[in-house]
């Protein structure tokens, strides 16, 4: 049974932050509701107050700003899939949104909600982290911005303080249009938790034909979504070859240290990490080539 709670509605992010400050740690945020409603049915410590932010229009914007591409926390997965801006610039984000749950979940679920849940297997995290995304957090003390990779501190745990709200996700200006690719491997198609998901992004120095600013992020292989720093360092400035991509995949396995659980053995996950990393790099490179051919 669900316990009684008060529902208050916020007009915009500023009012939402004020309401959170007013009601203290017992308040919970309601955005799309896809995670919270499940939680409410099972939670022993039900919130006393729910702050409904679903009408906060300032959190629903997708736009190019001075900082880069800004995606409001309330933008739904379906809106990401339909955004001409995102489709043109980051097809990998569209691919990631595609793999999230059923149509109903994509229509209701928000990008901010997906990130705040902090599930290591989340599908939206790796691509954003591979694109060096930042998150803007609003609290009573004002706003702060941190790399998305530092937003997660453990399974289902983020750095958000009780009175803080995730308001936007920013892909920095220097990464606009950066070739990136997302891959997910679950035990069945759609609505499956990922066993491993991987995203890679890279620029190419065409004169030297080497990797520039390669990024690889993995989900479902560690307590949080991680960047594979050793694999990235190995690729930086290296000639682009199939062997280099395969080696980066092997190095990524060491970065990830996957575990065995009831869904898959560590060994199976290691194979998946190596394969998906290599494939994500190959696909990002193919995208870079296609883009170059189109522009020349």
Short mmCIF file of C-alpha atoms in Angstrom, two decimals:
data_model
loop_
_atom_site.label_atom_id
_atom_site.label_comp_id
_atom_site.label_asym_id
_atom_site.label_seq_id
_atom_site.Cartn_x
_atom_site.Cartn_y
_atom_site.Cartn_z
CA UNK A 1 0.00 0.00 0.00
CA UNK A 2 1.11 3.55 -0.64
CA UNK A 3 1.41 5.98 2.24
CA UNK A 4 -0.18 9.39 2.06
CA UNK A 5 2.02 12.29 1.06
CA UNK A 6 1.59 15.91 0.03
CA UNK A 7 2.05 16.77 -3.62
CA UNK A 8 3.29 20.24 -4.49
CA UNK A 9 3.80 21.46 -8.03
CA UNK A 10 6.72 23.63 -9.13
CA UNK A 11 6.31 26.14 -11.97
CA UNK A 12 10.02 26.16 -12.79
CA UNK A 13 13.40 25.02 -11.50
CA UNK A 14 13.76 28.01 -9.17
CA UNK A 15 10.50 27.24 -7.42
CA UNK A 16 11.39 23.54 -7.30
CA UNK A 17 14.64 24.33 -5.47
CA UNK A 18 12.74 26.60 -3.05
CA UNK A 19 10.23 23.82 -2.33
CA UNK A 20 13.01 21.30 -1.75
CA UNK A 21 14.68 23.71 0.68
CA UNK A 22 11.38 24.31 2.46
CA UNK A 23 10.46 20.64 2.90
CA UNK A 24 13.90 19.25 3.64
CA UNK A 25 15.31 15.77 3.06
CA UNK A 26 11.90 14.10 3.28
CA UNK A 27 10.90 15.62 -0.08
CA UNK A 28 11.18 13.64 -3.32
CA UNK A 29 11.18 14.87 -6.91
CA UNK A 30 8.58 13.67 -9.38
CA UNK A 31 9.51 14.15 -13.05
CA UNK A 32 8.30 11.45 -15.46
CA UNK A 33 7.46 9.12 -12.58
CA UNK A 34 8.78 5.96 -14.21
CA UNK A 35 11.23 5.28 -11.35
CA UNK A 36 9.55 7.06 -8.45
CA UNK A 37 6.22 5.26 -8.73
CA UNK A 38 7.93 1.87 -8.52
CA UNK A 39 9.89 3.12 -5.52
CA UNK A 40 6.79 4.45 -3.75
CA UNK A 41 5.10 1.06 -3.88
CA UNK A 42 8.01 -0.66 -2.20
CA UNK A 43 9.59 2.05 -0.07
CA UNK A 44 9.34 1.65 3.66
CA UNK A 45 10.27 5.30 4.24
CA UNK A 46 7.79 7.02 1.99
CA UNK A 47 8.39 10.73 1.37
CA UNK A 48 6.20 13.21 3.20
CA UNK A 49 6.22 15.60 0.29
CA UNK A 50 6.55 15.04 -3.43
CA UNK A 51 7.64 18.01 -5.52
CA UNK A 52 6.19 17.62 -9.00
CA UNK A 53 8.51 19.32 -11.51
CA UNK A 54 6.84 17.88 -14.61
CA UNK A 55 5.47 21.30 -15.61
CA UNK A 56 8.72 23.23 -15.24
CA UNK A 57 9.04 24.51 -18.81
CA UNK A 58 12.57 25.83 -18.28
CA UNK A 59 13.76 22.22 -17.87
CA UNK A 60 12.33 21.02 -21.20
CA UNK A 61 14.58 22.88 -23.62
CA UNK A 62 17.08 21.45 -26.12
CA UNK A 63 19.27 24.28 -27.43
CA UNK A 64 22.70 25.36 -28.56
CA UNK A 65 24.01 27.89 -26.04
CA UNK A 66 27.37 29.61 -25.50
CA UNK A 67 28.44 26.54 -23.53
CA UNK A 68 27.45 23.92 -26.09
CA UNK A 69 24.41 21.68 -26.47
CA UNK A 70 22.10 22.09 -23.49
CA UNK A 71 19.52 19.38 -22.79
CA UNK A 72 17.04 20.18 -20.03
CA UNK A 73 16.66 17.54 -17.30
CA UNK A 74 12.97 17.06 -18.17
CA UNK A 75 13.57 16.28 -21.83
CA UNK A 76 12.13 12.80 -22.45
CA UNK A 77 13.85 9.98 -24.30
CA UNK A 78 11.26 10.30 -27.07
CA UNK A 79 12.01 14.03 -27.41
CA UNK A 80 15.72 13.22 -27.75
CA UNK A 81 14.87 10.75 -30.52
CA UNK A 82 12.77 13.37 -32.31
CA UNK A 83 15.09 16.36 -31.92
CA UNK A 84 16.53 17.40 -35.31
CA UNK A 85 19.40 19.06 -33.43
CA UNK A 86 20.39 15.86 -31.61
CA UNK A 87 19.70 13.57 -34.60
CA UNK A 88 22.01 15.68 -36.76
CA UNK A 89 24.77 16.14 -34.22
CA UNK A 90 24.73 13.05 -32.02
CA UNK A 91 23.01 10.01 -33.51
CA UNK A 92 24.60 8.00 -30.66
CA UNK A 93 22.33 9.77 -28.14
CA UNK A 94 19.34 8.82 -30.27
CA UNK A 95 20.52 5.19 -30.34
CA UNK A 96 20.88 5.20 -26.55
CA UNK A 97 17.39 6.70 -26.07
CA UNK A 98 16.01 4.01 -28.37
CA UNK A 99 17.18 1.21 -26.10
CA UNK A 100 15.46 2.57 -22.99
CA UNK A 101 12.44 0.54 -21.91
CA UNK A 102 9.13 0.43 -23.69
CA UNK A 103 7.53 3.24 -25.70
CA UNK A 104 5.55 4.37 -22.64
CA UNK A 105 8.73 4.63 -20.59
CA UNK A 106 10.46 6.63 -23.33
CA UNK A 107 7.49 8.98 -23.59
CA UNK A 108 7.40 9.66 -19.84
CA UNK A 109 10.93 8.99 -18.68
CA UNK A 110 13.26 11.98 -18.63
CA UNK A 111 16.97 12.18 -19.26
CA UNK A 112 17.50 13.83 -15.87
CA UNK A 113 15.46 11.14 -14.14
CA UNK A 114 17.47 8.40 -15.82
CA UNK A 115 20.74 9.96 -14.65
CA UNK A 116 19.58 10.76 -11.12
CA UNK A 117 18.55 7.13 -10.59
CA UNK A 118 22.26 6.34 -10.87
CA UNK A 119 21.79 2.75 -12.00
CA UNK A 120 25.16 1.45 -13.29
CA UNK A 121 23.45 -0.14 -16.30
CA UNK A 122 21.70 3.06 -17.41
CA UNK A 123 21.68 3.48 -21.16
CA UNK A 124 21.98 7.26 -21.32
CA UNK A 125 25.17 7.57 -19.26
CA UNK A 126 27.97 6.15 -21.41
CA UNK A 127 27.41 8.26 -24.55
CA UNK A 128 27.14 11.46 -22.52
CA UNK A 129 30.27 10.62 -20.55
CA UNK A 130 32.12 9.75 -23.78
CA UNK A 131 31.21 13.28 -24.94
CA UNK A 132 32.59 14.88 -21.73
CA UNK A 133 29.09 16.01 -20.73
CA UNK A 134 28.67 18.30 -17.75
CA UNK A 135 25.65 18.52 -15.48
CA UNK A 136 24.26 21.69 -13.96
CA UNK A 137 22.95 21.27 -10.44
CA UNK A 138 20.76 23.90 -8.77
CA UNK A 139 20.44 24.30 -5.01
CA UNK A 140 19.53 27.01 -2.54
CA UNK A 141 23.16 28.21 -2.68
CA UNK A 142 22.99 28.68 -6.45
CA UNK A 143 24.14 26.59 -9.39
CA UNK A 144 27.24 24.46 -9.89
CA UNK A 145 28.51 22.48 -12.82
CA UNK A 146 30.44 19.22 -12.70
CA UNK A 147 31.48 16.53 -15.18
CA UNK A 148 28.76 13.88 -15.49
CA UNK A 149 31.44 11.24 -14.78
CA UNK A 150 31.79 12.73 -11.26
CA UNK A 151 28.02 12.93 -10.72
CA UNK A 152 27.81 9.21 -9.92
CA UNK A 153 29.38 8.01 -6.68
CA UNK A 154 28.02 4.45 -6.41
CA UNK A 155 25.12 2.23 -7.44
CA UNK A 156 21.99 4.40 -7.32
CA UNK A 157 23.99 7.12 -5.60
CA UNK A 158 24.82 10.56 -6.99
CA UNK A 159 26.45 13.66 -5.53
CA UNK A 160 23.07 15.45 -5.33
CA UNK A 161 22.38 16.89 -1.90
CA UNK A 162 18.79 16.65 -0.57
CA UNK A 163 17.99 20.24 -1.56
CA UNK A 164 19.55 20.03 -5.02
CA UNK A 165 18.06 19.46 -8.43
CA UNK A 166 19.68 18.33 -11.68
CA UNK A 167 18.60 21.01 -14.16
CA UNK A 168 20.52 20.42 -17.39
CA UNK A 169 23.04 18.30 -19.19
CA UNK A 170 25.60 20.13 -21.34
CA UNK A 171 27.77 18.70 -24.08
CA UNK A 172 30.62 21.21 -24.31
CA UNK A 173 31.02 23.37 -27.38
CA UNK A 174 34.30 21.77 -28.45
CA UNK A 175 32.51 18.40 -28.76
CA UNK A 176 29.59 19.52 -30.90
CA UNK A 177 29.32 17.06 -33.78
CA UNK A 178 32.05 14.81 -32.38
CA UNK A 179 31.68 11.34 -33.94
CA UNK A 180 30.36 8.94 -31.29
CA UNK A 181 28.72 5.55 -31.15
CA UNK A 182 26.68 3.67 -28.52
CA UNK A 183 26.23 -0.09 -28.22
CA UNK A 184 24.25 -2.12 -25.72
CA UNK A 185 24.26 -5.83 -25.13
CA UNK A 186 21.39 -7.20 -23.04
CA UNK A 187 20.10 -10.73 -22.70
CA UNK A 188 17.12 -9.90 -24.85
CA UNK A 189 16.15 -7.05 -27.14
CA UNK A 190 14.59 -3.97 -25.57
CA UNK A 191 13.52 -3.45 -21.98
CA UNK A 192 16.49 -5.56 -20.86
CA UNK A 193 19.04 -4.27 -18.42
CA UNK A 194 22.36 -4.05 -20.15
CA UNK A 195 24.95 -6.70 -19.38
CA UNK A 196 27.43 -4.26 -20.83
CA UNK A 197 26.96 -1.03 -22.70
CA UNK A 198 29.68 0.97 -24.33
CA UNK A 199 30.13 4.32 -26.01
CA UNK A 200 33.10 5.77 -27.81
CA UNK A 201 33.80 9.18 -29.28
CA UNK A 202 36.81 10.45 -31.21
CA UNK A 203 38.17 13.10 -33.51
CA UNK A 204 40.57 12.23 -36.30
CA UNK A 205 43.66 14.13 -37.32
CA UNK A 206 43.36 13.33 -41.03
CA UNK A 207 46.86 14.56 -41.92
CA UNK A 208 48.50 12.08 -39.56
CA UNK A 209 45.53 9.68 -39.50
CA UNK A 210 45.66 9.36 -35.70
CA UNK A 211 43.14 9.34 -32.85
CA UNK A 212 42.48 12.69 -31.19
CA UNK A 213 40.66 12.94 -27.84
CA UNK A 214 39.38 9.36 -27.87
CA UNK A 215 36.84 8.64 -25.13
CA UNK A 216 35.41 5.29 -24.10
CA UNK A 217 32.72 4.89 -21.45
CA UNK A 218 31.24 1.64 -20.16
CA UNK A 219 28.04 0.91 -18.25
CA UNK A 220 26.97 -2.11 -16.18
CA UNK A 221 30.55 -3.22 -15.55
CA UNK A 222 31.37 -1.29 -12.38
CA UNK A 223 29.46 0.38 -9.51
CA UNK A 224 29.05 3.47 -11.72
CA UNK A 225 29.38 4.26 -15.42
CA UNK A 226 33.13 4.57 -15.99
CA UNK A 227 35.59 6.04 -18.44
CA UNK A 228 38.36 3.67 -19.50
CA UNK A 229 41.27 6.03 -18.98
CA UNK A 230 44.06 3.55 -19.81
CA UNK A 231 42.43 2.55 -23.07
CA UNK A 232 41.94 6.22 -23.98
CA UNK A 233 45.57 7.03 -23.16
CA UNK A 234 46.71 4.11 -25.31
CA UNK A 235 44.78 5.43 -28.33
CA UNK A 236 45.62 9.14 -27.99
CA UNK A 237 47.78 10.19 -30.97
CA UNK A 238 48.08 6.58 -32.19
CA UNK A 239 47.63 5.57 -35.83
CA UNK A 240 44.08 4.43 -36.49
CA UNK A 241 44.18 0.70 -37.27
CA UNK A 242 41.90 -2.28 -36.54
CA UNK A 243 44.70 -3.67 -34.30
CA UNK A 244 44.79 -0.48 -32.21
CA UNK A 245 41.02 -0.64 -31.69
CA UNK A 246 41.17 -4.30 -30.71
CA UNK A 247 44.00 -3.58 -28.25
CA UNK A 248 42.00 -0.69 -26.75
CA UNK A 249 39.18 -3.20 -26.20
CA UNK A 250 41.55 -5.52 -24.30
CA UNK A 251 42.88 -2.63 -22.19
CA UNK A 252 39.31 -1.50 -21.41
CA UNK A 253 38.68 -4.88 -19.75
CA UNK A 254 41.41 -4.04 -17.22
CA UNK A 255 39.89 -0.60 -16.64
CA UNK A 256 36.49 -2.13 -15.93
CA UNK A 257 37.20 -5.13 -13.67
CA UNK A 258 33.79 -6.73 -14.29
CA UNK A 259 32.17 -9.06 -11.76
CA UNK A 260 30.13 -12.25 -12.03
CA UNK A 261 26.48 -12.08 -11.02
CA UNK A 262 23.33 -14.06 -11.68
CA UNK A 263 23.06 -12.59 -15.19
CA UNK A 264 26.54 -13.31 -16.52
CA UNK A 265 30.00 -14.48 -15.56
CA UNK A 266 32.88 -12.03 -15.33
CA UNK A 267 34.56 -13.88 -18.18
CA UNK A 268 31.56 -13.41 -20.48
CA UNK A 269 31.44 -9.72 -19.55
CA UNK A 270 35.17 -9.35 -20.26
CA UNK A 271 34.64 -10.70 -23.77
CA UNK A 272 31.70 -8.33 -24.25
CA UNK A 273 33.69 -5.31 -23.06
CA UNK A 274 36.53 -6.07 -25.48
CA UNK A 275 34.17 -6.61 -28.41
CA UNK A 276 31.81 -3.69 -27.74
CA UNK A 277 34.68 -1.25 -27.12
CA UNK A 278 36.33 -2.22 -30.40
CA UNK A 279 33.02 -2.02 -32.27
CA UNK A 280 32.05 1.35 -30.77
CA UNK A 281 35.44 2.75 -31.85
CA UNK A 282 35.08 1.28 -35.36
CA UNK A 283 31.62 2.79 -35.72
CA UNK A 284 32.68 6.20 -34.42
CA UNK A 285 35.57 6.16 -36.89
CA UNK A 286 33.23 5.14 -39.73
CA UNK A 287 31.02 8.08 -38.78
CA UNK A 288 34.02 10.43 -38.86
CA UNK A 289 34.91 9.17 -42.34
CA UNK A 290 31.36 9.52 -43.63
CA UNK A 291 31.19 13.04 -42.27
CA UNK A 292 34.47 14.00 -43.90
CA UNK A 293 33.33 12.63 -47.27
CA UNK A 294 30.12 14.62 -47.01
CA UNK A 295 31.97 17.82 -46.18
CA UNK A 296 34.70 17.50 -48.81
#
